[in-house]
């Protein structure tokens, strides 16, 4: 009877021998999390890891040969790593695609103002945030400012324990009687997500002394003027570091698990593989949280250009290469949360600790927006995972018609590449501090390692 029935098993039941390795793998992942809170920082951190494994910078148009280990840095915000194998490239490329942007609070281009004893920065949130979660919590400022002369100031304030941090004010309960009656979605308005950034005025200023002091301090440290915000990308992210959650230390709390929790294992699987036969690509994409559009998003033609360059350099027809390529779209799914059981359908939900999750489809309503992987390709990946002893499960996000979401899968599948969603279940996805299980992170790494073989 055993094989007749599908039973979801936790990693602790099915493969207790993996737990120690999982806890060990988590250390590297947590270091990556703290070093890679924005897509720019993730690109830098990933390239540093790859360079240590012998990867070299490549630009579109350069020569590509068998045995090359290369990376294409796309505008410092997305990056493509490729290991060129010895087999006929016409057999296709094995692609793992994850994203490195996460929901956050971006500064507007004219952000700074002063009001009633405080200086603030106006913001425009990025991605799907629940606004109430971002108030009254320590925030750090990350990003770049391109100055009038074209030079760039890199900014990171709030990560060092000696740094100041930033803050979004919230209403005191004593005066929140009306606000508390409002729906969560509207109680905190986008235009009230203003960043508290100063309160001491410059001496002898008749007006806007606090604002002028903030600009003066920025100018002294970074050489920037107020107009330089116009050509800046500055983001507020939680100042907290990745930490173990729970007495057993089996969970990781952090900002940005979505989608570093797939990016890091996919990259490590590529960097660790000893396979020299297959050509393998790991994509770390930007802009997934806002639709994968633009020059650094997964929909950008640079992906197709790179695929074509590989094919042409190795003497194959690019269309044949694409048609024979396969992709794991590596992105998180919702972990089943018994505190909010009403939005999940438990049989088809990802259970924390039960391994990496495959999702045949994502989307919302009647599967709208999903590429819906073919049964044949799901079968191929499922067999691969079983053969490698990976702890895995099958899941979709939540109940039918409860909501939904998408990934980069559709944009890759649209290019005639079989693509399946796979990833780590997350509790409190898109919150400033999200939760994952160490054994699930490790299962993701093992899944990507099996794909690289
Ligand atoms: Mn994601
Ligand atoms: Mn997301």
Short mmCIF file of N, CA and C and ligand atoms in Angstrom, two decimals, residues 99 103 258 288-289 331-332 429-430, ligand 2:
data_model
loop_
_atom_site.label_atom_id
_atom_site.label_comp_id
_atom_site.label_asym_id
_atom_site.label_seq_id
_atom_site.Cartn_x
_atom_site.Cartn_y
_atom_site.Cartn_z
N UNK A 99 14.84 35.83 -8.22
CA UNK A 99 14.93 37.29 -8.24
C UNK A 99 15.55 37.82 -6.95
N UNK A 103 10.17 43.63 -1.72
CA UNK A 103 9.31 44.77 -1.37
C UNK A 103 10.03 45.68 -0.37
N UNK A 258 12.19 36.41 0.31
CA UNK A 258 11.62 36.45 -1.04
C UNK A 258 12.43 37.45 -1.85
N UNK A 288 11.11 41.72 -10.24
CA UNK A 288 10.05 40.70 -10.20
C UNK A 288 8.86 41.20 -9.41
N UNK A 289 9.14 41.94 -8.36
CA UNK A 289 8.06 42.37 -7.46
C UNK A 289 7.15 43.41 -8.10
N UNK A 331 11.28 30.54 -6.95
CA UNK A 331 10.67 31.62 -6.17
C UNK A 331 9.88 31.02 -5.01
N UNK A 332 9.64 31.84 -4.04
CA UNK A 332 9.00 31.37 -2.81
C UNK A 332 7.52 31.07 -3.03
N UNK A 429 5.11 36.19 4.15
CA UNK A 429 5.76 36.67 2.93
C UNK A 429 5.49 38.17 2.71
N UNK A 430 6.51 38.87 2.26
CA UNK A 430 6.47 40.32 1.97
C UNK A 430 6.42 41.19 3.22
MN1 LIG B 2 7.40 38.53 -3.83
#
